[in-house]
CSV table of C-alpha atoms and ligand atoms in Angstrom, one decimal:
chain,number,residue,atom,x,y,z
A,63,MET,CA,65.4,171.5,62.0
A,64,THR,CA,68.3,171.6,59.6
A,65,ASP,CA,68.4,172.5,55.8
A,66,TYR,CA,69.8,169.1,54.9
A,67,GLY,CA,70.5,165.8,56.5
A,68,VAL,CA,74.1,165.9,55.2
A,69,ILE,CA,76.2,168.4,53.4
A,70,VAL,CA,79.1,167.0,51.4
A,71,ALA,CA,81.9,169.5,50.6
A,72,GLY,CA,83.8,168.6,47.5
A,73,ALA,CA,82.8,166.9,44.2
A,74,GLY,CA,85.8,164.8,43.6
A,75,PRO,CA,85.2,161.0,43.3
A,76,ALA,CA,84.9,160.5,47.1
A,77,GLY,CA,82.4,163.4,47.7
A,78,LEU,CA,80.3,162.4,44.7
A,79,ALA,CA,80.1,158.8,45.7
A,80,ALA,CA,79.2,159.7,49.3
A,81,ALA,CA,76.5,162.2,48.2
A,82,ALA,CA,75.0,159.6,45.8
A,83,LEU,CA,75.0,156.8,48.5
A,84,LEU,CA,73.2,159.0,51.1
A,85,ALA,CA,70.6,160.3,48.6
A,86,LYS,CA,69.9,156.8,47.5
A,87,GLU,CA,69.0,156.0,51.1
A,88,GLY,CA,66.6,158.9,51.2
A,89,ILE,CA,68.8,161.4,53.1
A,90,ALA,CA,68.4,165.0,52.1
A,91,THR,CA,71.9,165.7,50.7
A,92,ALA,CA,73.6,168.8,49.4
A,93,LEU,CA,76.9,168.7,47.5
A,94,ILE,CA,79.2,171.8,47.5
A,95,ALA,CA,80.8,171.6,44.1
A,96,PRO,CA,83.2,174.3,42.8
A,97,ALA,CA,84.3,174.0,39.2
A,98,SER,CA,87.3,171.8,38.7
A,99,ALA,CA,89.9,171.3,36.0
A,100,GLU,CA,90.1,168.2,33.6
A,101,ASP,CA,92.2,165.4,35.1
A,102,PRO,CA,94.0,163.0,32.8
A,103,ARG,CA,94.4,160.3,35.5
A,104,THR,CA,92.8,156.9,35.4
A,105,VAL,CA,92.1,155.1,38.6
A,106,ALA,CA,92.4,151.3,39.2
A,107,LEU,CA,89.3,150.5,41.2
A,108,MET,CA,89.3,147.1,42.9
A,109,GLN,CA,86.3,144.8,43.3
A,110,PRO,CA,84.8,146.4,46.4
A,111,SER,CA,84.8,149.8,44.8
A,112,ILE,CA,83.3,148.3,41.6
A,113,GLN,CA,80.6,146.8,43.8
A,114,LEU,CA,79.9,150.3,45.1
A,115,LEU,CA,79.5,151.5,41.5
A,116,ARG,CA,77.2,148.6,40.8
A,117,TYR,CA,75.1,149.5,43.9
A,118,LEU,CA,74.8,153.0,42.4
A,119,ASP,CA,73.7,151.4,39.1
A,120,ILE,CA,76.6,153.0,37.1
A,121,TRP,CA,78.3,149.6,36.6
A,122,PRO,CA,78.6,147.8,34.3
A,123,GLY,CA,76.8,149.9,31.7
A,124,SER,CA,78.7,152.1,29.3
A,125,LEU,CA,81.5,152.7,31.9
A,126,GLU,CA,82.7,149.1,31.7
A,127,THR,CA,83.0,149.1,27.9
A,128,GLN,CA,85.4,152.1,28.1
A,129,THR,CA,87.7,150.5,30.7
A,130,ALA,CA,89.9,147.5,30.9
A,131,ALA,CA,89.9,144.7,33.4
A,132,LEU,CA,93.0,144.1,35.6
A,133,ARG,CA,93.6,140.3,35.5
A,134,LYS,CA,97.2,140.1,36.4
A,135,LEU,CA,99.5,142.4,38.4
A,136,ARG,CA,103.3,142.2,38.0
A,137,ILE,CA,106.0,143.7,40.2
A,138,ILE,CA,109.4,143.9,38.5
A,139,ASP,CA,112.5,144.8,40.3
A,140,ASP,CA,114.1,147.3,38.0
A,141,THR,CA,116.3,149.0,40.6
A,142,GLY,CA,119.6,147.5,39.6
A,143,SER,CA,120.2,147.0,43.3
A,144,LEU,CA,122.8,144.5,44.6
A,145,VAL,CA,119.9,142.8,46.4
A,146,ALA,CA,117.4,142.3,43.7
A,147,ALA,CA,113.9,141.1,44.7
A,148,PRO,CA,112.2,138.3,42.6
A,149,ASN,CA,109.7,139.4,40.1
A,150,LEU,CA,106.2,138.8,41.3
A,151,GLU,CA,102.9,138.0,39.5
A,152,PHE,CA,99.5,138.0,41.0
A,153,GLU,CA,96.6,136.5,39.1
A,154,SER,CA,93.0,137.3,39.9
A,155,GLN,CA,92.2,133.6,39.1
A,156,GLU,CA,94.2,132.7,42.2
A,157,LEU,CA,91.3,134.3,44.2
A,158,ASN,CA,88.6,132.9,41.9
A,159,LEU,CA,87.9,136.4,40.6
A,160,GLU,CA,87.2,137.5,37.0
A,161,ALA,CA,89.5,140.5,37.6
A,162,PHE,CA,91.1,142.3,40.6
A,163,GLY,CA,89.4,145.5,39.3
A,164,TRP,CA,89.1,147.9,36.4
A,165,ASN,CA,91.1,150.9,35.2
A,166,ILE,CA,88.7,153.8,34.8
A,167,PRO,CA,89.6,157.3,33.4
A,168,LEU,CA,88.5,160.0,35.9
A,169,GLY,CA,87.2,161.9,32.9
A,170,LEU,CA,84.5,159.2,32.7
A,171,LEU,CA,84.1,158.3,36.3
A,172,LEU,CA,83.4,161.8,37.6
A,173,PRO,CA,80.6,162.6,35.1
A,174,ALA,CA,79.0,159.2,35.7
A,175,LEU,CA,79.0,159.8,39.5
A,176,ARG,CA,77.7,163.3,39.1
A,177,GLU,CA,74.9,162.3,36.9
A,178,CYS,CA,74.0,159.5,39.4
A,179,ALA,CA,74.0,162.0,42.3
A,180,GLU,CA,71.7,164.4,40.3
A,181,VAL,CA,69.3,161.6,39.4
A,182,LEU,CA,69.1,160.5,43.0
A,183,GLY,CA,68.1,164.1,44.0
A,184,VAL,CA,71.4,165.5,45.5
A,185,THR,CA,71.2,169.3,45.6
A,186,ILE,CA,74.3,170.6,43.8
A,187,ILE,CA,75.5,174.0,45.0
A,188,LYS,CA,78.2,175.5,42.7
A,189,ALA,CA,80.3,177.3,45.4
A,190,THR,CA,83.2,176.7,47.7
A,191,ALA,CA,82.8,175.8,51.4
A,192,ILE,CA,84.8,178.3,53.4
A,193,GLY,CA,83.7,177.9,57.1
A,194,ALA,CA,82.0,175.4,59.4
A,195,ARG,CA,80.8,175.8,63.0
A,196,SER,CA,78.8,173.3,65.1
A,197,SER,CA,76.0,174.2,67.4
A,198,GLY,CA,74.0,171.7,69.4
A,199,ASP,CA,72.7,169.1,67.0
A,200,ALA,CA,73.7,170.9,63.7
A,201,ILE,CA,76.7,172.0,61.7
A,202,HIS,CA,76.5,175.3,59.8
A,203,ILE,CA,78.5,175.6,56.6
A,204,THR,CA,79.4,179.0,55.1
A,205,LEU,CA,79.9,179.3,51.4
A,206,SER,CA,82.0,181.5,49.1
A,207,ASN,CA,78.8,183.2,47.9
A,208,ALA,CA,78.0,184.2,51.5
A,209,ALA,CA,75.1,181.6,51.8
A,210,GLU,CA,74.9,179.5,54.9
A,211,PHE,CA,73.3,176.0,55.2
A,212,SER,CA,72.8,173.7,58.2
A,213,ALA,CA,72.9,169.9,58.3
A,214,SER,CA,73.1,167.2,60.9
A,215,PHE,CA,76.6,166.2,59.5
A,216,CYS,CA,79.2,167.5,57.1
A,217,LEU,CA,81.3,165.1,55.0
A,218,ALA,CA,84.6,166.9,54.2
A,219,ALA,CA,85.6,165.6,50.8
A,220,ASP,CA,87.4,168.8,49.8
A,221,GLY,CA,90.8,167.3,49.1
A,222,ALA,CA,94.2,167.5,50.7
A,223,ASN,CA,93.9,171.2,51.6
A,224,SER,CA,90.5,170.7,53.1
A,225,ALA,CA,89.0,173.9,54.3
A,226,MET,CA,86.4,171.9,56.3
A,227,ARG,CA,89.1,170.0,58.1
A,228,LYS,CA,90.7,173.3,59.1
A,229,ALA,CA,87.4,174.8,60.2
A,230,ALA,CA,86.8,171.7,62.4
A,231,GLY,CA,90.2,172.4,64.0
A,232,ILE,CA,91.7,169.0,63.0
A,233,ALA,CA,95.5,169.0,62.7
A,234,THR,CA,97.4,166.9,60.2
A,235,ASP,CA,100.8,165.2,59.9
A,236,ASN,CA,102.3,166.1,56.6
A,237,TRP,CA,105.4,164.9,54.8
A,238,SER,CA,106.8,164.9,51.2
A,239,TYR,CA,108.9,162.7,49.0
A,240,ASP,CA,111.7,163.7,46.7
A,241,GLN,CA,109.5,162.6,43.8
A,242,THR,CA,107.0,163.8,41.3
A,243,ALA,CA,104.4,161.5,39.6
A,244,ILE,CA,103.6,162.0,36.0
A,245,ALA,CA,100.3,160.7,34.8
A,246,THR,CA,99.6,160.1,31.1
A,247,SER,CA,98.5,157.4,28.7
A,248,PHE,CA,99.9,155.9,25.5
A,249,ALA,CA,99.2,153.5,22.7
A,250,HIS,CA,101.5,150.5,22.2
A,251,SER,CA,102.0,148.0,19.3
A,252,LYS,CA,101.9,144.8,21.5
A,253,GLY,CA,98.9,143.7,23.5
A,254,HIS,CA,98.9,144.2,27.3
A,255,ASP,CA,96.8,141.1,28.0
A,256,ASN,CA,95.1,142.9,30.9
A,257,VAL,CA,98.3,142.9,32.8
A,258,SER,CA,99.3,145.9,35.0
A,259,THR,CA,103.1,146.2,35.6
A,260,GLU,CA,104.8,148.1,38.5
A,261,TYR,CA,108.4,148.4,37.5
A,262,HIS,CA,110.3,149.3,40.8
A,263,LYS,CA,113.0,151.7,39.8
A,264,SER,CA,115.4,153.6,42.0
A,265,ALA,CA,113.4,156.9,41.7
A,266,GLY,CA,110.1,155.0,42.5
A,267,PRO,CA,107.5,152.9,40.8
A,268,PHE,CA,106.8,153.2,37.1
A,269,THR,CA,103.4,151.6,36.6
A,270,THR,CA,101.5,150.8,33.4
A,271,VAL,CA,97.8,150.0,33.7
A,272,PRO,CA,95.7,148.5,30.8
A,273,LEU,CA,93.1,150.6,29.0
A,274,PRO,CA,90.8,149.3,26.2
A,275,GLU,CA,92.6,147.9,23.1
A,276,ASN,CA,96.3,148.6,22.8
A,277,ARG,CA,96.4,151.5,25.2
A,278,SER,CA,97.7,151.8,28.8
A,279,SER,CA,97.8,154.5,31.4
A,280,LEU,CA,101.0,155.4,33.1
A,281,VAL,CA,102.0,156.7,36.5
A,282,TRP,CA,105.7,157.4,36.4
A,283,MET,CA,107.3,158.5,39.7
A,284,GLU,CA,110.6,160.3,39.2
A,285,HIS,CA,113.0,162.6,40.9
A,286,PRO,CA,111.6,166.2,40.6
A,287,GLY,CA,114.4,167.4,38.3
A,288,ARG,CA,114.0,164.6,35.8
A,289,ALA,CA,110.2,164.8,36.0
A,290,GLU,CA,110.3,168.5,35.1
A,291,ALA,CA,112.5,167.6,32.1
A,292,LEU,CA,110.1,164.8,31.0
A,293,MET,CA,107.1,167.2,31.3
A,294,THR,CA,108.8,169.7,28.8
A,295,MET,CA,109.6,167.0,26.2
A,296,ASN,CA,107.5,166.7,23.1
A,297,ASP,CA,105.3,163.6,22.6
A,298,GLY,CA,107.9,161.8,20.4
A,299,GLU,CA,110.7,162.3,22.9
A,300,LEU,CA,108.5,161.2,25.9
A,301,ALA,CA,107.3,158.2,23.9
A,302,ALA,CA,111.0,157.2,23.4
A,303,GLU,CA,111.7,157.5,27.1
A,304,ILE,CA,108.6,155.3,27.9
A,305,GLN,CA,109.8,152.8,25.4
A,306,ILE,CA,113.2,152.5,27.2
A,307,GLU,CA,111.6,152.3,30.7
A,308,THR,CA,109.2,149.5,29.6
A,309,HIS,CA,112.1,147.6,28.0
A,310,GLY,CA,110.0,147.2,24.8
A,311,GLU,CA,107.6,144.8,26.6
A,312,LEU,CA,104.7,146.7,25.1
A,313,GLY,CA,106.3,147.2,21.7
A,314,LEU,CA,106.4,150.6,20.0
A,315,ILE,CA,105.0,153.5,22.1
A,316,SER,CA,103.0,156.2,20.4
A,317,ASN,CA,100.0,158.5,20.5
A,318,LEU,CA,100.5,160.0,24.0
A,319,GLY,CA,97.5,161.4,26.0
A,320,PRO,CA,97.5,164.6,28.0
A,321,ARG,CA,99.9,164.6,30.9
A,322,LYS,CA,99.9,166.1,34.4
A,323,SER,CA,102.4,166.1,37.2
A,324,PHE,CA,101.8,165.7,40.9
A,325,PRO,CA,104.4,166.4,43.6
A,326,MET,CA,104.5,163.4,46.0
A,327,LYS,CA,103.2,164.1,49.4
A,328,GLY,CA,101.7,162.3,52.4
A,329,LEU,CA,99.2,163.4,54.9
A,330,THR,CA,97.3,161.9,57.8
A,331,ALA,CA,94.6,163.8,59.7
A,332,ARG,CA,95.1,163.3,63.4
A,333,GLN,CA,91.3,162.8,63.8
A,334,PHE,CA,89.1,161.5,61.0
A,335,ALA,CA,85.9,163.0,62.6
A,336,LYS,CA,85.1,165.8,65.0
A,337,ASP,CA,82.1,168.0,65.9
A,338,ARG,CA,79.9,166.6,63.2
A,339,VAL,CA,82.6,166.9,60.4
A,340,MET,CA,83.7,163.5,59.0
A,341,LEU,CA,86.7,163.5,56.7
A,342,ILE,CA,86.7,161.4,53.6
A,343,GLY,CA,89.2,160.8,50.9
A,344,GLU,CA,92.3,163.0,50.6
A,345,ALA,CA,90.9,165.4,53.3
A,346,ALA,CA,91.8,162.5,55.7
A,347,HIS,CA,94.8,160.7,54.0
A,348,VAL,CA,97.1,161.2,51.1
A,349,VAL,CA,99.4,158.4,49.9
A,350,PRO,CA,101.7,158.0,46.8
A,351,PRO,CA,100.1,156.1,44.0
A,352,ILE,CA,101.5,152.7,44.8
A,353,GLY,CA,99.3,149.5,44.7
A,354,ALA,CA,96.2,151.6,43.8
A,355,GLN,CA,95.2,152.2,47.4
A,356,GLY,CA,94.3,156.0,47.4
A,357,LEU,CA,90.8,156.2,45.9
A,358,ASN,CA,89.9,152.6,46.9
A,359,MET,CA,90.4,153.7,50.6
A,360,SER,CA,88.6,157.0,49.9
A,361,LEU,CA,85.5,155.2,48.6
A,362,ARG,CA,85.6,153.0,51.7
A,363,ASP,CA,85.6,156.2,53.8
A,364,ALA,CA,82.6,157.4,51.8
A,365,ALA,CA,80.7,154.1,52.1
A,366,LEU,CA,81.4,153.7,55.8
A,367,ALA,CA,80.4,157.3,56.6
A,368,ALA,CA,77.1,156.7,54.8
A,369,ASP,CA,76.6,153.3,56.7
A,370,LEU,CA,77.2,155.0,60.1
A,371,ILE,CA,75.0,158.0,59.4
A,372,LEU,CA,72.2,155.7,58.3
A,373,ALA,CA,72.5,153.6,61.4
A,374,ASN,CA,72.9,156.6,63.7
A,375,LYS,CA,70.9,156.5,66.8
A,376,ASP,CA,72.9,159.1,68.6
A,377,ALA,CA,71.5,162.6,68.4
A,378,GLY,CA,74.6,164.2,69.8
A,379,GLY,CA,76.8,162.6,67.1
A,380,ASP,CA,79.7,161.9,69.5
A,381,HIS,CA,79.5,158.2,69.4
A,382,LEU,CA,79.3,158.3,65.5
A,383,MET,CA,82.4,160.5,65.4
A,384,ALA,CA,84.3,158.1,67.7
A,385,GLU,CA,83.2,155.0,65.8
A,386,TYR,CA,84.1,156.4,62.3
A,387,ASN,CA,87.4,157.7,63.6
A,388,ALA,CA,88.4,154.4,65.1
A,389,MET,CA,87.2,152.2,62.2
A,390,ARG,CA,88.9,154.3,59.5
A,391,ARG,CA,92.2,154.8,61.3
A,392,ALA,CA,92.5,151.1,61.9
A,393,GLU,CA,92.4,150.5,58.2
A,394,VAL,CA,94.1,153.6,56.8
A,395,LEU,CA,97.2,154.0,59.0
A,396,PRO,CA,98.7,150.5,58.4
A,397,ARG,CA,98.2,150.9,54.7
A,398,GLN,CA,99.8,154.3,54.7
A,399,GLN,CA,102.8,152.9,56.6
A,400,PHE,CA,103.2,150.0,54.2
A,401,ILE,CA,103.1,152.3,51.1
A,402,ASP,CA,105.5,154.7,52.8
A,403,LEU,CA,108.0,151.9,53.6
A,404,MET,CA,107.8,150.4,50.1
A,405,ASN,CA,108.4,153.8,48.5
A,406,LYS,CA,111.3,154.7,50.8
A,407,SER,CA,112.9,151.3,50.2
A,408,LEU,CA,113.2,152.4,46.5
A,409,LEU,CA,114.0,156.0,47.0
A,410,LEU,CA,116.6,156.1,49.7
A,411,GLY,CA,119.2,153.8,48.1
A,412,PHE,CA,119.8,152.4,51.6
A,413,LEU,CA,121.1,148.8,51.3
A,414,PRO,CA,119.5,147.4,54.5
A,415,LEU,CA,116.1,148.8,53.5
A,416,GLU,CA,116.6,147.4,50.0
A,417,ALA,CA,117.5,144.1,51.5
A,418,ALA,CA,114.4,144.1,53.7
A,419,ARG,CA,112.2,144.8,50.6
A,420,ALA,CA,113.9,141.9,48.7
A,421,VAL,CA,113.3,139.6,51.7
A,422,GLY,CA,109.7,140.7,52.0
A,423,LEU,CA,109.0,140.2,48.2
A,424,SER,CA,110.9,136.9,48.3
A,425,ALA,CA,108.6,135.7,51.1
A,426,LEU,CA,105.6,136.5,48.9
A,427,TYR,CA,107.3,134.6,46.0
A,428,TYR,CA,107.9,131.4,47.9
A,429,LEU,CA,105.0,131.3,50.4
A,430,GLY,CA,101.7,130.7,48.7
A,431,PRO,CA,99.5,131.4,51.7
A,432,LEU,CA,101.3,134.7,52.4
A,433,LYS,CA,100.9,135.7,48.8
A,434,ARG,CA,97.2,134.9,49.0
A,435,PHE,CA,96.8,136.9,52.2
A,436,VAL,CA,98.5,139.9,50.7
A,437,MET,CA,96.3,139.7,47.6
A,438,GLU,CA,93.1,139.5,49.7
A,439,ARG,CA,94.1,142.4,52.0
A,440,GLY,CA,95.3,144.5,49.0
A,441,LEU,CA,91.8,144.3,47.6
A,442,GLN,CA,89.9,145.0,50.8
A,443,PRO,CA,90.2,145.0,54.6
A,444,LYS,CA,89.3,141.9,56.6
A,445,ASP,CA,86.7,143.6,58.7
A,446,ASN,CA,84.2,146.4,58.5
A,447,LEU,CA,83.7,146.4,54.7
A,448,PRO,CA,80.7,148.7,54.2
A,449,PHE,CA,77.5,146.9,53.1
A,450,THR,CA,77.4,148.7,49.8
A,451,MET,CA,80.8,147.2,48.9
A,452,ARG,CA,80.0,143.6,49.7
A,453,ALA,CA,79.5,141.2,46.8
A,454,SER,CA,75.8,140.2,46.8
B,228,FAD,C1,99.1,160.1,39.7
B,228,FAD,C2,98.1,159.5,40.6
B,228,FAD,C3,97.5,158.3,40.3
B,228,FAD,C4,96.5,157.7,41.1
B,228,FAD,N1,96.0,156.4,40.8
B,228,FAD,C5,95.1,155.8,41.6
B,228,FAD,C6,94.6,154.5,41.3
B,228,FAD,O1,94.9,153.9,40.3
B,228,FAD,N2,93.7,154.0,42.2
B,228,FAD,C7,93.4,154.6,43.4
B,228,FAD,O2,92.6,154.0,44.2
B,228,FAD,N3,93.8,155.8,43.7
B,228,FAD,C8,94.7,156.5,42.8
B,228,FAD,N4,95.2,157.7,43.1
B,228,FAD,C9,94.6,158.4,44.3
B,228,FAD,C10,93.3,159.1,43.9
B,228,FAD,O3,93.4,159.9,42.8
B,228,FAD,C11,92.9,160.0,45.1
B,228,FAD,O4,92.8,159.2,46.2
B,228,FAD,C12,91.5,160.6,44.8
B,228,FAD,O5,91.5,161.4,43.7
B,228,FAD,C13,91.0,161.4,46.0
B,228,FAD,O6,89.7,161.8,45.7
B,228,FAD,P1,89.1,162.9,46.6
B,228,FAD,O7,87.6,163.0,46.2
B,228,FAD,O8,89.3,162.6,48.1
B,228,FAD,O9,89.9,164.3,46.4
B,228,FAD,P2,90.0,165.2,45.1
B,228,FAD,O10,90.0,164.4,43.9
B,228,FAD,O11,91.2,166.1,45.4
B,228,FAD,O12,88.7,166.1,45.1
B,228,FAD,C14,88.5,167.1,46.0
B,228,FAD,C15,87.4,168.0,45.5
B,228,FAD,O13,87.1,169.0,46.4
B,228,FAD,C16,87.0,170.3,45.8
B,228,FAD,N5,87.3,171.3,46.8
B,228,FAD,C17,88.5,171.8,47.1
B,228,FAD,N6,88.3,172.7,48.1
B,228,FAD,C18,87.0,172.9,48.3
B,228,FAD,C19,86.2,173.6,49.2
B,228,FAD,N7,86.7,174.5,50.0
B,228,FAD,N8,84.8,173.5,49.1
B,228,FAD,C20,84.2,172.6,48.3
B,228,FAD,N9,85.0,171.8,47.5
B,228,FAD,C21,86.3,172.0,47.5
B,228,FAD,C22,88.0,170.2,44.6
B,228,FAD,O14,87.6,171.1,43.6
B,228,FAD,C23,87.8,168.7,44.2
B,228,FAD,O15,86.8,168.6,43.2
B,228,FAD,C24,96.1,158.3,42.3
B,228,FAD,C25,96.7,159.5,42.7
B,228,FAD,C26,97.7,160.1,41.9
B,228,FAD,C27,98.3,161.4,42.3
């Protein structure tokens, strides 16, 4: 007999969503939740992720009124390369969708998920998970306060430096980019018309994403030296830089929000599950913020892990580990490779790679069915979409 059905380590968006999903299905769930700092980021969540929030009864509600719909996505070649790619526009109407998704501040999403988990009966333990060992049909988790709890499974949602992943003996492949991402938000005098624009620049993408009224969030990927200089500027100076980079398309820039910088790294766990520990979110995979893939993939991890645990008929857990590992790697690895290639084609300044990007984007521009295929796959995988993410 274990203390819990599942222990989730980490109360970021992936861990909170997983804990709430499991508790909603009646699984005794504990969430290990150390205190965490405020995060000024917003996350563009696509339709399947929104469907998950709907399933948890936190969408639409008050969350929707404080977010903005993404109805059009633009990719602008702003590299100045000799082989410029055509500018691309994707409209949600082309897929008969009201919107591709919504842009949600983490400062709103995290409390909404946490309240949902609490209402559904998740036991929140304010501690850090420091150790894990499996024995027979249980996993035992040791906490920073010296307590130990057992469960049938542990979902490791404790981020890129996951202690649970290390405790399970899962190795990772790690790499870094000569880039830092700055996340902030700003007001602008012209309307955004619910359009998100990814300006492809030689230091990486500079992406504006709509927020309510005349505000947008920004993820600006830059060479580390320039990013450091931008981070030390006062708001007026940074607003002027944003004005230049957006070519005035959003009018006058003002009223900047808090900013935070993130060194750009990549990580892939060599196994996504082992010995009753299943990795979800950045414990399993880290990608640069291009095409809004990171948290959307993480929420699919959470929902699939919940699906498989609920359907589990295998007391030993080995089959479940193998199935989760195979299903998630099949989706995550190709997406990571695509994002990596897209990022490097901007960063390296290597003409053949720039040409390949231009050819690829031109194909999307001229070939309607290919464009539709990319839009559909960008939103969700073709197979194995967890049941909580399927439109009813
Ligand atoms: C600038 C930027 C913009 C982004 N924009 C988007 C976007 O628009 N759309 C999108 O889909 N994705 C986006 N992403 C990616 C997205 O933010 C991440 O995928 C997501 O935050 C990962 O969530 P997580 O819960 O896995 O990890 P985290 O958010 O890192 O959460 C991990 C949690 O675990 C806790 N923890 C750490 N160690 C322990 C421990 N030992 N025990 C217990 N708990 C522990 C931490 O305190 C934290 O709360 C962006 C990323 C960046 C950098």
